[in-house]
Structure formats: structure tokens, C-alpha cells
Short mmCIF file of N, CA and C in Angstrom, two decimals:
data_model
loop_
_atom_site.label_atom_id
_atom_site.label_comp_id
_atom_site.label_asym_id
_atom_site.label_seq_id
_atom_site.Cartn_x
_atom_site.Cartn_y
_atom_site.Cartn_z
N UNK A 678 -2.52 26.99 -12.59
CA UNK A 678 -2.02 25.64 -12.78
C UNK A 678 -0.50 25.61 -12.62
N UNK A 679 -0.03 24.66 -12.28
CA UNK A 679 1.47 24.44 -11.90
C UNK A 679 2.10 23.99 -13.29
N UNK A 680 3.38 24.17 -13.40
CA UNK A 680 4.36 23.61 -14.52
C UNK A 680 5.05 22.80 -14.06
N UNK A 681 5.33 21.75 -14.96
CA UNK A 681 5.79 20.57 -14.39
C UNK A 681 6.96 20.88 -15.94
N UNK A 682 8.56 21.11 -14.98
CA UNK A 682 9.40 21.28 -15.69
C UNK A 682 11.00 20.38 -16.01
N UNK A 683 10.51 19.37 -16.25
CA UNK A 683 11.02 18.01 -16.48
C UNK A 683 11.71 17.36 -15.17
N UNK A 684 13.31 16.69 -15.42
CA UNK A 684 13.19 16.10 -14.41
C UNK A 684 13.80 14.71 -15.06
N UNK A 685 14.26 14.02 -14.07
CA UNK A 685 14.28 12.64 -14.80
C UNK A 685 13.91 11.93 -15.72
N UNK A 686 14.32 10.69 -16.73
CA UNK A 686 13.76 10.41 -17.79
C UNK A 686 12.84 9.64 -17.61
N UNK A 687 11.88 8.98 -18.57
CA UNK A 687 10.43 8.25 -18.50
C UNK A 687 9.55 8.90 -17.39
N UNK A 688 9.41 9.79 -16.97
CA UNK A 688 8.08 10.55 -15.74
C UNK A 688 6.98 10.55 -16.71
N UNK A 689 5.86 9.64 -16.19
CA UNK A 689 4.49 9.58 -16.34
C UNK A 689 3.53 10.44 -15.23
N UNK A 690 2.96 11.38 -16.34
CA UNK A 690 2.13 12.37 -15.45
C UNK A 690 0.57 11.76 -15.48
N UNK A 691 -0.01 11.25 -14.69
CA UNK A 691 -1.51 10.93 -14.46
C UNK A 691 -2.06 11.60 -13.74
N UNK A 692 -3.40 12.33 -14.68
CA UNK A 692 -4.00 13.30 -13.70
C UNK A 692 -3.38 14.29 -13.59
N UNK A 693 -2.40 14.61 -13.66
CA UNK A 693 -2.12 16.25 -13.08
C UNK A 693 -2.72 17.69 -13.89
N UNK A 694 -3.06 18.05 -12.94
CA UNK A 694 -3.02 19.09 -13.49
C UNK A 694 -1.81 20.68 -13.84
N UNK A 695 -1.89 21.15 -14.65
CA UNK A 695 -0.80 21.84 -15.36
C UNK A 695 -0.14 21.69 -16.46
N UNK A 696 0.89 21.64 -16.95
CA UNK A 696 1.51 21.51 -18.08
C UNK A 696 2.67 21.04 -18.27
N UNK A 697 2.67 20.06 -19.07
CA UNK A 697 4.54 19.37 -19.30
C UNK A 697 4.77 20.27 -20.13
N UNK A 698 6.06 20.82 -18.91
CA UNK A 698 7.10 21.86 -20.06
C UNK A 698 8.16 21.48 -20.29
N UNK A 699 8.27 21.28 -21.93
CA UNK A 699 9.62 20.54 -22.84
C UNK A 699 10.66 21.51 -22.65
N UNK A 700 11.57 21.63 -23.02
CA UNK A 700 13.20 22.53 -23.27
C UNK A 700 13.10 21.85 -24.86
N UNK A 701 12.82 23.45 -25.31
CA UNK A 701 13.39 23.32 -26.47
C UNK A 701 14.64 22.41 -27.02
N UNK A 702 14.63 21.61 -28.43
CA UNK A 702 15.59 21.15 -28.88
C UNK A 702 16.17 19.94 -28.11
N UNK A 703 15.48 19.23 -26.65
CA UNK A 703 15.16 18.37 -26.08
C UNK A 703 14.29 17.30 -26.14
N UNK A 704 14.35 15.58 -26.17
CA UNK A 704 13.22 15.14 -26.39
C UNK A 704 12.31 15.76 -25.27
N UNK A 705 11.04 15.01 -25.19
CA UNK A 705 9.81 15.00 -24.25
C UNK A 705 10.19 14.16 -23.03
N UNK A 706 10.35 14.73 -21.92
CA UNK A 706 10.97 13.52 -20.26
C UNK A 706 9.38 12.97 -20.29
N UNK A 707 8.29 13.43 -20.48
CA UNK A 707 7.50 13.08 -19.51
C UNK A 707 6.37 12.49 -20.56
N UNK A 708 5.14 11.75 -20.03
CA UNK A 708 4.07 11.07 -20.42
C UNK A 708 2.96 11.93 -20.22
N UNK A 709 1.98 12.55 -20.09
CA UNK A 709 1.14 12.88 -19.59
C UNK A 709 -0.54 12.63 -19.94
N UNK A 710 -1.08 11.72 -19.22
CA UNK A 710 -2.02 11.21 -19.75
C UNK A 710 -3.35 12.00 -18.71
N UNK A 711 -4.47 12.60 -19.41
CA UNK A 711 -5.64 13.33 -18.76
C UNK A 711 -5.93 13.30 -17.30
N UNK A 712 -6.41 11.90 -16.91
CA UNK A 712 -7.34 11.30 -16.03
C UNK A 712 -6.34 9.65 -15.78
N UNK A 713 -6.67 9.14 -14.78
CA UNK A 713 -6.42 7.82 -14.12
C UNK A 713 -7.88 6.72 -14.02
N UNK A 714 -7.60 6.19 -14.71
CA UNK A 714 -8.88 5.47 -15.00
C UNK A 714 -9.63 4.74 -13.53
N UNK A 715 -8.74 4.07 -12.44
CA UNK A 715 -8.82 4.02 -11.20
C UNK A 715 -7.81 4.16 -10.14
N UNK A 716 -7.92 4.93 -9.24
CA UNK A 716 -6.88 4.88 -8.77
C UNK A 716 -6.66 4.66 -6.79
N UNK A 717 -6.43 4.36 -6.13
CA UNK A 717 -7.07 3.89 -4.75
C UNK A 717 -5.26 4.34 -3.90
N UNK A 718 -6.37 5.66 -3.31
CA UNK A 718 -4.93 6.74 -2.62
C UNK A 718 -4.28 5.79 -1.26
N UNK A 719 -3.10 6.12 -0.85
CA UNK A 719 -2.36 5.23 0.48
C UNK A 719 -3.51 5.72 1.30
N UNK A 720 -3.75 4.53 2.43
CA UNK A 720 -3.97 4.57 3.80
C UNK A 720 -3.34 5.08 4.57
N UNK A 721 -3.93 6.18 5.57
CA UNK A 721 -3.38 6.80 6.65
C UNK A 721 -3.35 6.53 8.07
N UNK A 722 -2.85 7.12 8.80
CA UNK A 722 -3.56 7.13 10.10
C UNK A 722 -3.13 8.40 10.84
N UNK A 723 -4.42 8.28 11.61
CA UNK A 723 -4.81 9.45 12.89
C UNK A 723 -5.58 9.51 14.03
N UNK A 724 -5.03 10.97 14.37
CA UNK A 724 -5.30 10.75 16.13
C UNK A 724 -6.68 11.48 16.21
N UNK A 725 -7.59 11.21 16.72
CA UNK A 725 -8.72 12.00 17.51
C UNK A 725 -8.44 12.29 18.99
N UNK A 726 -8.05 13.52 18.84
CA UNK A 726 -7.79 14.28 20.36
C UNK A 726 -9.14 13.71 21.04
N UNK A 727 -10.33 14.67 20.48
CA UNK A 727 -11.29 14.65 21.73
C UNK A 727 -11.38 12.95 21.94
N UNK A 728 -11.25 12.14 21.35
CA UNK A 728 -11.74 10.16 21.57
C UNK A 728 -10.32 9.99 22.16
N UNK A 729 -9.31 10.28 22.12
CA UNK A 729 -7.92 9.72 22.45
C UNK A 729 -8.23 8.36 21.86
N UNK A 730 -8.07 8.33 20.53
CA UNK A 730 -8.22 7.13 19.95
C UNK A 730 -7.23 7.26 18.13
N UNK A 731 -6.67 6.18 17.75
CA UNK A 731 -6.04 6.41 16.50
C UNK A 731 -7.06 5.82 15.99
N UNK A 732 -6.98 6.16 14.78
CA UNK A 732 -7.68 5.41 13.23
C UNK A 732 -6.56 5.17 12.19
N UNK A 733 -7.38 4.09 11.72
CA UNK A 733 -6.18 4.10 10.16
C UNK A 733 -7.53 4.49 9.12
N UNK A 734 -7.30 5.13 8.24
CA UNK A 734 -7.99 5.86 7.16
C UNK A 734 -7.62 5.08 5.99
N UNK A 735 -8.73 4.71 5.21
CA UNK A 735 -8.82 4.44 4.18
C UNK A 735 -9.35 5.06 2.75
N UNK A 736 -8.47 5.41 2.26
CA UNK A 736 -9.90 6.58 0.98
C UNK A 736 -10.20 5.41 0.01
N UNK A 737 -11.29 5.62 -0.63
CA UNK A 737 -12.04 5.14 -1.45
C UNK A 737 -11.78 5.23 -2.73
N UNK A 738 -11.73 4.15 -3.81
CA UNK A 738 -11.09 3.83 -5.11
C UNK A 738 -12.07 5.07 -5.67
N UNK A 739 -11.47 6.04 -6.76
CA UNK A 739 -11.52 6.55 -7.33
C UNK A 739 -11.67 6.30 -8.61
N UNK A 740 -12.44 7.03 -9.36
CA UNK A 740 -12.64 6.55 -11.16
C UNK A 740 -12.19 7.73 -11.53
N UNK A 741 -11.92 7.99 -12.79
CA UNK A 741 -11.47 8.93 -14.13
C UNK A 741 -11.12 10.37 -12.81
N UNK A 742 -9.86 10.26 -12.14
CA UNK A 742 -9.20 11.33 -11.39
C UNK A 742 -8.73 12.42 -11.96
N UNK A 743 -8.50 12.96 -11.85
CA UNK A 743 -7.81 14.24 -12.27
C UNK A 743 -7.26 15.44 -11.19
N UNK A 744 -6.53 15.78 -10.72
CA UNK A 744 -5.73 16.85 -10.13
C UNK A 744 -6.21 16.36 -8.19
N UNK A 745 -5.78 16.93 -7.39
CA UNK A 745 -6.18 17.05 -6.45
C UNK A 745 -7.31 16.74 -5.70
N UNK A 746 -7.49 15.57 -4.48
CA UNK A 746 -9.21 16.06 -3.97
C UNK A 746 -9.06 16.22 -2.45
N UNK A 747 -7.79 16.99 -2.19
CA UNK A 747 -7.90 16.77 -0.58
C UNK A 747 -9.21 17.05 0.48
N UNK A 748 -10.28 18.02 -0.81
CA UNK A 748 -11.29 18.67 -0.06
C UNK A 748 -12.37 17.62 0.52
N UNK A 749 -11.98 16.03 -0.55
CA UNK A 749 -13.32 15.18 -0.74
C UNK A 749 -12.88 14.31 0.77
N UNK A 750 -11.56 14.42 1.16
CA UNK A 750 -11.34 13.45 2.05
C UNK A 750 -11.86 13.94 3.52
N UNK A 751 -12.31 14.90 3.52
CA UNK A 751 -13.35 15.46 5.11
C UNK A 751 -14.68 14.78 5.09
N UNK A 752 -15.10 14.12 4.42
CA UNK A 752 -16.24 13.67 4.22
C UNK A 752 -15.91 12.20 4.62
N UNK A 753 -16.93 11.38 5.35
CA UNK A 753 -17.08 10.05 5.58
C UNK A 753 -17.56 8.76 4.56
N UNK A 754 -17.75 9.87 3.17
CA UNK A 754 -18.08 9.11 2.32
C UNK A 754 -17.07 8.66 1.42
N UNK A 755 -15.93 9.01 1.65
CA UNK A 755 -14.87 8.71 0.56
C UNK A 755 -13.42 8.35 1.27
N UNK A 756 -13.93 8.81 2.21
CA UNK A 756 -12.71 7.57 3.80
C UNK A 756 -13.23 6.54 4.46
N UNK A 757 -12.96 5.54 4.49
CA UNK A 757 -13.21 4.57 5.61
C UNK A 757 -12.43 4.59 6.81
N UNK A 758 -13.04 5.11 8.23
CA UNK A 758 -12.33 5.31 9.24
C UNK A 758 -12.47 4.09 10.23
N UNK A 759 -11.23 3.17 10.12
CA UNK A 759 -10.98 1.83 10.91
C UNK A 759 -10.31 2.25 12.68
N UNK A 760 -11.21 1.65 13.60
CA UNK A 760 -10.68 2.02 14.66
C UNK A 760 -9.68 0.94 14.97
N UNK A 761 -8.67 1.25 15.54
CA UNK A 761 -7.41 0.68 15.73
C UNK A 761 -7.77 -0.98 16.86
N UNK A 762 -8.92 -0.93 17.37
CA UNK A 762 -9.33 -2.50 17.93
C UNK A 762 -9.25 -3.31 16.49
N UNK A 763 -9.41 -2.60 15.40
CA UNK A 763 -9.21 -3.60 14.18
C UNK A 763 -8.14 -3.68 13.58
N UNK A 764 -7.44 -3.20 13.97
CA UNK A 764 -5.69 -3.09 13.34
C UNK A 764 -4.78 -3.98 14.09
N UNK A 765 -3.87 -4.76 13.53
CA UNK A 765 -2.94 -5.45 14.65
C UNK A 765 -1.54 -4.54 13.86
N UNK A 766 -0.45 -3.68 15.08
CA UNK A 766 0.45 -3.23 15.11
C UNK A 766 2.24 -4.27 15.07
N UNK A 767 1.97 -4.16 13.83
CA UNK A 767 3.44 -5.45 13.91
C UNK A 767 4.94 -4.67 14.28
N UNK A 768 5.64 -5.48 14.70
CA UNK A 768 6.74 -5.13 15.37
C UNK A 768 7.96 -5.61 14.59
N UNK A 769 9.06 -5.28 14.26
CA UNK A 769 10.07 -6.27 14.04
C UNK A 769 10.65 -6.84 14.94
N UNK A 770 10.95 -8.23 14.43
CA UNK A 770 11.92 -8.85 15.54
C UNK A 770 11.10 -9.64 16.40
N UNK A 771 9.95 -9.53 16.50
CA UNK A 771 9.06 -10.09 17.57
C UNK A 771 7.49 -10.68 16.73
N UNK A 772 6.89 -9.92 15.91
CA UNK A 772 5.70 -10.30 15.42
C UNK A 772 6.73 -11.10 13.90
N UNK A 773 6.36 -12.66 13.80
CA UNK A 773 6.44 -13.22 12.75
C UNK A 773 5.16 -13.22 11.70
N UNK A 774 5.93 -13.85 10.31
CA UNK A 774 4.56 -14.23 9.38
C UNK A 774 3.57 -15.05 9.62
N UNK A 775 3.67 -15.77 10.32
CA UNK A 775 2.45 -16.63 11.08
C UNK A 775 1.71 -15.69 11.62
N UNK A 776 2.33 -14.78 12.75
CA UNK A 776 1.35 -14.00 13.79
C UNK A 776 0.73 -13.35 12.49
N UNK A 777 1.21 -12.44 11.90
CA UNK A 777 0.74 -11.50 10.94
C UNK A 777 -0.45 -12.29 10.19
N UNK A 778 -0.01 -13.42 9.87
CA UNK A 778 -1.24 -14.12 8.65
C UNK A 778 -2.60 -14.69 9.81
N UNK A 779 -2.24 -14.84 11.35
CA UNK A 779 -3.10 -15.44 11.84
C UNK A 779 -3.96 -14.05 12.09
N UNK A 780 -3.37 -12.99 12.00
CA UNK A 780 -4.51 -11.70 12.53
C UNK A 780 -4.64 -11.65 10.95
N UNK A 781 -4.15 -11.46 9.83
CA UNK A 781 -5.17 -11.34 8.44
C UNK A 781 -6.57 -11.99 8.60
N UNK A 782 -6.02 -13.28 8.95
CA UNK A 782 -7.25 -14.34 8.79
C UNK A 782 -8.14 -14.03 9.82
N UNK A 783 -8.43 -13.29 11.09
CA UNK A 783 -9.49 -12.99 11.76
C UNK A 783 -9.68 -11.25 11.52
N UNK A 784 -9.71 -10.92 10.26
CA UNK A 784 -10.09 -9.47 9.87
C UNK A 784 -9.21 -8.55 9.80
N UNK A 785 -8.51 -8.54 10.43
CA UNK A 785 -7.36 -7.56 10.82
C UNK A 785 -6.31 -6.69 10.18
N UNK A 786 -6.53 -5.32 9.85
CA UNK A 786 -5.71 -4.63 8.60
C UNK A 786 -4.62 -4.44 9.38
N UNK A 787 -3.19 -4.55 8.89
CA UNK A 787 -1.70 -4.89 9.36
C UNK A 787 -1.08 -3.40 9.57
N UNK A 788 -0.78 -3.21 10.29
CA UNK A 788 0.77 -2.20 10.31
C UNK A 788 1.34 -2.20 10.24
N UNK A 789 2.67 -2.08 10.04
CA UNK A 789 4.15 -2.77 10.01
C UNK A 789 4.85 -1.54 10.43
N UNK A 790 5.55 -1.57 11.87
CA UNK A 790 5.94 -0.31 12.17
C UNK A 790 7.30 -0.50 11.81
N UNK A 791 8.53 0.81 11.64
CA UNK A 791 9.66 0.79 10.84
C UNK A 791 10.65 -0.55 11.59
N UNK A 792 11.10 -1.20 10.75
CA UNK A 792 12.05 -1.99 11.11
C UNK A 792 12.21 -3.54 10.03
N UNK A 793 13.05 -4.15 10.41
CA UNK A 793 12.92 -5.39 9.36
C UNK A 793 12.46 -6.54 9.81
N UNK A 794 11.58 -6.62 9.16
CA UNK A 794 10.74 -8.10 8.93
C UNK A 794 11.14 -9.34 8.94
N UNK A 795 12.33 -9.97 9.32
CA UNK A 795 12.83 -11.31 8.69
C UNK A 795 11.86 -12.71 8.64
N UNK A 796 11.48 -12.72 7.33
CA UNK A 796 10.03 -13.81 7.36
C UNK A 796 10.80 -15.43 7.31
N UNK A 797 9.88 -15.98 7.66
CA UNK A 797 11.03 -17.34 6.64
C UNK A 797 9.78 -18.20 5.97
N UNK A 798 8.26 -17.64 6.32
CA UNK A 798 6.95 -18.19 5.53
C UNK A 798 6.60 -16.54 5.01
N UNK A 799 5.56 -16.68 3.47
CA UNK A 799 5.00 -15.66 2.89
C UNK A 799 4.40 -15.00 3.91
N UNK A 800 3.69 -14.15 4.11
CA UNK A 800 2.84 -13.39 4.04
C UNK A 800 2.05 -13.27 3.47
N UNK A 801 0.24 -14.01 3.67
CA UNK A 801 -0.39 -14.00 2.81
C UNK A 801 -1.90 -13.63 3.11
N UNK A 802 -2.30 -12.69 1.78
CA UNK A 802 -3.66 -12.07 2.27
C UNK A 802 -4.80 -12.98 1.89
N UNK A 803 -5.65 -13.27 2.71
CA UNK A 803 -6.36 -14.13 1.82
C UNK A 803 -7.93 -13.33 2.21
N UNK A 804 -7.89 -12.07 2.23
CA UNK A 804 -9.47 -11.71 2.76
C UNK A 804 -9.61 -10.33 2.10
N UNK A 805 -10.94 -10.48 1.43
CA UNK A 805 -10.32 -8.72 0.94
C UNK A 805 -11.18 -7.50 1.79
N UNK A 806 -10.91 -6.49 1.41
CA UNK A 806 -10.93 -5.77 2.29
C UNK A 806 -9.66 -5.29 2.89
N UNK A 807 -8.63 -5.64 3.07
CA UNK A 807 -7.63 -5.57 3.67
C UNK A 807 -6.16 -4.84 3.28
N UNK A 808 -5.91 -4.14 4.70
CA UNK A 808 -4.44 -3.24 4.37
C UNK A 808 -2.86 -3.52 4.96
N UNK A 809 -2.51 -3.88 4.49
CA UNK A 809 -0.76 -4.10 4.36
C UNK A 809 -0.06 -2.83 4.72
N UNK A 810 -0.11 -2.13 5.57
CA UNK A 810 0.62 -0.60 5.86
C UNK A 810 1.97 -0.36 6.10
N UNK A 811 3.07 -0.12 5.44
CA UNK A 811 4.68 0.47 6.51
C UNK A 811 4.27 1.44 6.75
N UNK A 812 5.27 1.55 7.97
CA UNK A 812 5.31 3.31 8.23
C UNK A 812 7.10 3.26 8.28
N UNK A 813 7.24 4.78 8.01
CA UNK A 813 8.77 4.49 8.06
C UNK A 813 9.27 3.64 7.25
N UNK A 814 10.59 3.05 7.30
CA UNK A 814 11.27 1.99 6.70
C UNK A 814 10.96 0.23 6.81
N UNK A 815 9.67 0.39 6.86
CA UNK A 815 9.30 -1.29 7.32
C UNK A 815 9.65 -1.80 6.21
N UNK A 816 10.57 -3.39 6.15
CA UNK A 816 11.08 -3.91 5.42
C UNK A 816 10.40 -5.33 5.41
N UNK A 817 9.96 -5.78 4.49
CA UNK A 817 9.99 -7.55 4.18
C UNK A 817 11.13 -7.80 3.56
N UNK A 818 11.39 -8.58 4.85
CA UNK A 818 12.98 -9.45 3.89
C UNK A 818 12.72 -10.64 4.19
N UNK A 819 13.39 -11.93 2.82
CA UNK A 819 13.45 -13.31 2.94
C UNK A 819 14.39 -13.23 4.34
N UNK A 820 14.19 -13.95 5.44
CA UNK A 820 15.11 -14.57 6.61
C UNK A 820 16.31 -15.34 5.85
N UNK A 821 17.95 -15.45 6.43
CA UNK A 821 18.72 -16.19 5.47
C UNK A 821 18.15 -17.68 5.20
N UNK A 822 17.72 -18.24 6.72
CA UNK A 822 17.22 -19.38 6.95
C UNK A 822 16.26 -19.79 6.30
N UNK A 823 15.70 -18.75 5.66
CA UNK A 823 14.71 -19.31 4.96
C UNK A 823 14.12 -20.44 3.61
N UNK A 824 13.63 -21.55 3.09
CA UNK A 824 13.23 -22.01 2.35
C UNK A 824 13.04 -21.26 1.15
N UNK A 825 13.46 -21.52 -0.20
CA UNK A 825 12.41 -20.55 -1.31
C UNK A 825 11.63 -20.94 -0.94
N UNK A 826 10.70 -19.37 -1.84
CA UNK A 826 9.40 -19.22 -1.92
C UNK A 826 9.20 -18.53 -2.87
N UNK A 827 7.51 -18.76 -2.99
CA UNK A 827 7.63 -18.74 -4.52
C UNK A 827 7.00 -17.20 -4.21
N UNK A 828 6.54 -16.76 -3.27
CA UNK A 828 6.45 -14.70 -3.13
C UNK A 828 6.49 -14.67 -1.52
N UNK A 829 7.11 -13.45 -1.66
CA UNK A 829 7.12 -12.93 -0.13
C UNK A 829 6.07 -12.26 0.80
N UNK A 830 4.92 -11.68 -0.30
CA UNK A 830 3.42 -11.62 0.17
C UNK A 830 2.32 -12.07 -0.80
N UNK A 831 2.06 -12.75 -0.96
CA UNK A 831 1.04 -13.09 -1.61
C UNK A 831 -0.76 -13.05 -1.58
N UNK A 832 -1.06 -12.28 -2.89
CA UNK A 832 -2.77 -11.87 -1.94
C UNK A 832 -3.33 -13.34 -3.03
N UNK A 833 -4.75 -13.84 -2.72
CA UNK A 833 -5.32 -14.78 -3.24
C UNK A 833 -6.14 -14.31 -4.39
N UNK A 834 -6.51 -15.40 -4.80
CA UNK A 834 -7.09 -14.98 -6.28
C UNK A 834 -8.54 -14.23 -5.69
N UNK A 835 -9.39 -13.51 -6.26
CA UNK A 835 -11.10 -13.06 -6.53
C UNK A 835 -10.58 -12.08 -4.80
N UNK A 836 -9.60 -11.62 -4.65
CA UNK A 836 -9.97 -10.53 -3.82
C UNK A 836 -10.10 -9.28 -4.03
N UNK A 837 -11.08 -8.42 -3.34
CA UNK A 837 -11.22 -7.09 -3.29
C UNK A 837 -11.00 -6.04 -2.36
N UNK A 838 -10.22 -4.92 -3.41
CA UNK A 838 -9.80 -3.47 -2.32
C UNK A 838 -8.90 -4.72 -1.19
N UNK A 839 -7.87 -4.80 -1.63
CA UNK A 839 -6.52 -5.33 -0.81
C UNK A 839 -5.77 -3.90 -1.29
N UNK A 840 -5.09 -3.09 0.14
CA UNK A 840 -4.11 -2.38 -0.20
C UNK A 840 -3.10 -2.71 0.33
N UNK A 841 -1.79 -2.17 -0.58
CA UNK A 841 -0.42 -3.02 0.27
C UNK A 841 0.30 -1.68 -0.26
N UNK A 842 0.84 -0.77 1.14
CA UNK A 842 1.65 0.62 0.73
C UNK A 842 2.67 0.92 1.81
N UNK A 843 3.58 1.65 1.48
CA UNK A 843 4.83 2.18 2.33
C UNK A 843 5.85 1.05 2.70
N UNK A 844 5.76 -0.23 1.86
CA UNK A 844 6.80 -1.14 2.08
C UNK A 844 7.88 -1.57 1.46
N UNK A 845 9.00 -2.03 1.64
CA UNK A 845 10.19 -2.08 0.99
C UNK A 845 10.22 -3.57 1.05
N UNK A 846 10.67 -4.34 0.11
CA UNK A 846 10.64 -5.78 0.00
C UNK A 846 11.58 -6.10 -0.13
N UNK A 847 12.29 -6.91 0.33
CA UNK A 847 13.65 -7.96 -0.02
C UNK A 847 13.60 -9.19 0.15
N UNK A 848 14.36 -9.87 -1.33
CA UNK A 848 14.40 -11.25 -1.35
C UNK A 848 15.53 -11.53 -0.61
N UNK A 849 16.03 -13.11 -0.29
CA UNK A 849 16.79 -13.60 0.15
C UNK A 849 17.83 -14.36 -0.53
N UNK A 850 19.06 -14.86 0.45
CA UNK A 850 19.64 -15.81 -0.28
C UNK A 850 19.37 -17.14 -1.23
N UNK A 851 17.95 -17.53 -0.53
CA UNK A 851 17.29 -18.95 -1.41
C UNK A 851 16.56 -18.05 -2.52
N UNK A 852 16.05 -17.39 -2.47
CA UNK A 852 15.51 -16.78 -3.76
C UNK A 852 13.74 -16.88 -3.63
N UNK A 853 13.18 -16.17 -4.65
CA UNK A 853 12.01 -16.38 -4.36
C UNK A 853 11.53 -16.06 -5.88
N UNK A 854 10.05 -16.30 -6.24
CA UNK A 854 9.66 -16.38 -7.81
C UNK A 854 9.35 -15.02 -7.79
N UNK A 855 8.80 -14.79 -7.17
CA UNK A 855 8.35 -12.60 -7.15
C UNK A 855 8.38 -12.52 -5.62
N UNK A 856 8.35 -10.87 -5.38
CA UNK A 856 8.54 -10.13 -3.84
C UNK A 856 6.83 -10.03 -3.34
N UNK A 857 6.51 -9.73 -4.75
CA UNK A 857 4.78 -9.47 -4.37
C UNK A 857 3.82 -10.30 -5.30
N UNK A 858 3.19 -11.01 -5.12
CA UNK A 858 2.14 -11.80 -6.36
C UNK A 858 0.88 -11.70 -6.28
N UNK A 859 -0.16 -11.41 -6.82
CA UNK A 859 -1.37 -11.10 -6.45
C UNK A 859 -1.72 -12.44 -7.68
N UNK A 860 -2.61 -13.16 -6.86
CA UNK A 860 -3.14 -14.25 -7.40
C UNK A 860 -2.31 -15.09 -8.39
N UNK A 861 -2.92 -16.47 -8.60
CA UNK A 861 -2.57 -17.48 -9.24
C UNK A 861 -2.72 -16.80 -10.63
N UNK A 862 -4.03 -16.90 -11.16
CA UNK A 862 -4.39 -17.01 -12.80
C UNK A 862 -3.90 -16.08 -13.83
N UNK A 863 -3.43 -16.86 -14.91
CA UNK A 863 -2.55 -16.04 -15.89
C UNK A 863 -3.55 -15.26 -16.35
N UNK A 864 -3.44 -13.84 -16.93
CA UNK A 864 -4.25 -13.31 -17.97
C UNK A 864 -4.42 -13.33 -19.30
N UNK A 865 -5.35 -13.78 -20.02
CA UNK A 865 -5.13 -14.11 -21.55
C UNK A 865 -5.79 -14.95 -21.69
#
């Protein structure tokens, strides 16, 4: 097992396996709690030499995790392998939030290849199933021109397995109520 030998303050350990090691006469840096009650790993992507074809990879939400499963991800049962006819590849500078929301709305899991986003409408998921990907430094930023808004991506209420990973968000000069909002309804 590995030692996990502090490090910055507040580090929450989920799942790991090994041991938080204190320094004497030091508080405790770290949290370490057993298992992750659910947890749903980033989306990838890859090449199949023999198909000359990419995929984007999806692994499958996980219950009560604990340490490592790189072994489980060779299996077709715990990846979802999306062929790239279902992916639309966004661009900066050229693919807007319209284009982006009009390929959400006909199925379509997003890419966002490195560069900045300048939106001046949300970004909004309204289908679940669906992946929000950066690669690199892909940025959502409010456009200056832009109107508030009340989020810069917004997923809809009663959706399922929406992933949104590798992205950097920025608000704008008009301001906005949150960067990311997942549904309307308060909890409580």
C-alpha cells in the first residue's frame, strides 16, 4: 500500500488505498474516508489502429469504490465505447453556443478542443446521457458582449449520467448567477 504523506491543507482522501501519514506534533492535513459512495470516472478518448477510428470512452458510475480499477476498464461492461459519428468536435472561435446546443439536442456528446469559448447564450444540456468533454485548456468564458445570465452551462432538471469534465469556466463582465447549474429545484 502507498503512504500518503501530507501535503496541502484540507486533502480529502476517498477511496484510497494506503495510509494518511500525520507528522508528529502536527494537526491531521487530510480527511480520509473508506469507500466513495458513487463515483462516475472522466471520459476518454481513443484510437483503434486496426478500425482507424477514434472513440470517446465512457466508464460506468461506480458504487462503494475503493482503490484502483484500471483492470475493470478492458471490459465492455464498465466502458461505454461512443463512435466519434456521435460526437460533434467543437472548435474555438468558430463553433458557437447555439451550434453546440443544436448538436446536444440531436444526441450528440460535445468535445471542446483546447481554446476559448466566447459564449454570449448558456450552454445547455437538456438530454441525459450526455458528455461535456475539454481537452487541453478548453475554456467557457462569458463573451464581453454578452447579456447576464443566469449560468454559463446549464443541465435540466430529471437528467441522467450527464458528464461535464476537463473544463475551465469563466464569467464575464455582465456577470452571471453560477458558471455551472444543474437544474432548477431547491433541495429541502
Amino acid at each position: 500500500d502507498a503512504v500518503y504523506a501530507g501535503g496541502a491543507w484540507s486533502n480529502v482522501l476517498i477511496g484510497s488505498k494506503g495510509t494518511n501519514n500525520t507528522v508528529p506534533g502536527q494537526p491531521d492535513k487530510a480527511t480520509a474516508i473508506e469507500s466513495t459512495e458513487r463515483i462516475a470516472e472522466k471520459p476518454y478518448i481513443t484510437y483503434d489502429v486496426d478500425e482507424n477510428k477514434y472513440y470517446l470512452m465512457i466508464p460506468s458510475v461506480e458504487l462503494a469504490k475503493s482503490g484502483i480499477s484500471w483492470e475493470k476498464y478492458s471490459s465492455g461492461d464498465v466502458v461505454e465505447k461512443v463512435d466519434f459519428e456521435n460526437v460533434y468536435v467543437a472548435e474555438a472561435g468558430v463553433s458557437t453556443a447555439a451550434m453546440i446546443n443544436a448538436k446536444i439536442a440531436e444526441g450528440k456528446h460535445i468535445v471542446l478542443t483546447p481554446g476559448i469559448y466566447k459564449i454570449t447564450e448558456p450552454i445547455v444540456i437538456g438530454k441525459s446521457n450526455t458528455v461535456l468533454l475539454g481537452l487541453g485548456l478548453a475554456t467557457v468564458q462569458q463573451a464581453d458582449e454578452a447579456p447576464y445570465m443566469e449560468s454559463l452551462i446549464f443541465v435540466q432538471d430529471g437528467l441522467e449520467d450527464v458528464r461535464i469534465a476537463g473544463l475551465m469556466v469563466q464569467g464575464g463582465p455582465t456577470g452571471s448567477n453560477a458558471l455551472i447549474k444543474w437544474g432548477t429545484r431547491k433541495s429541502g
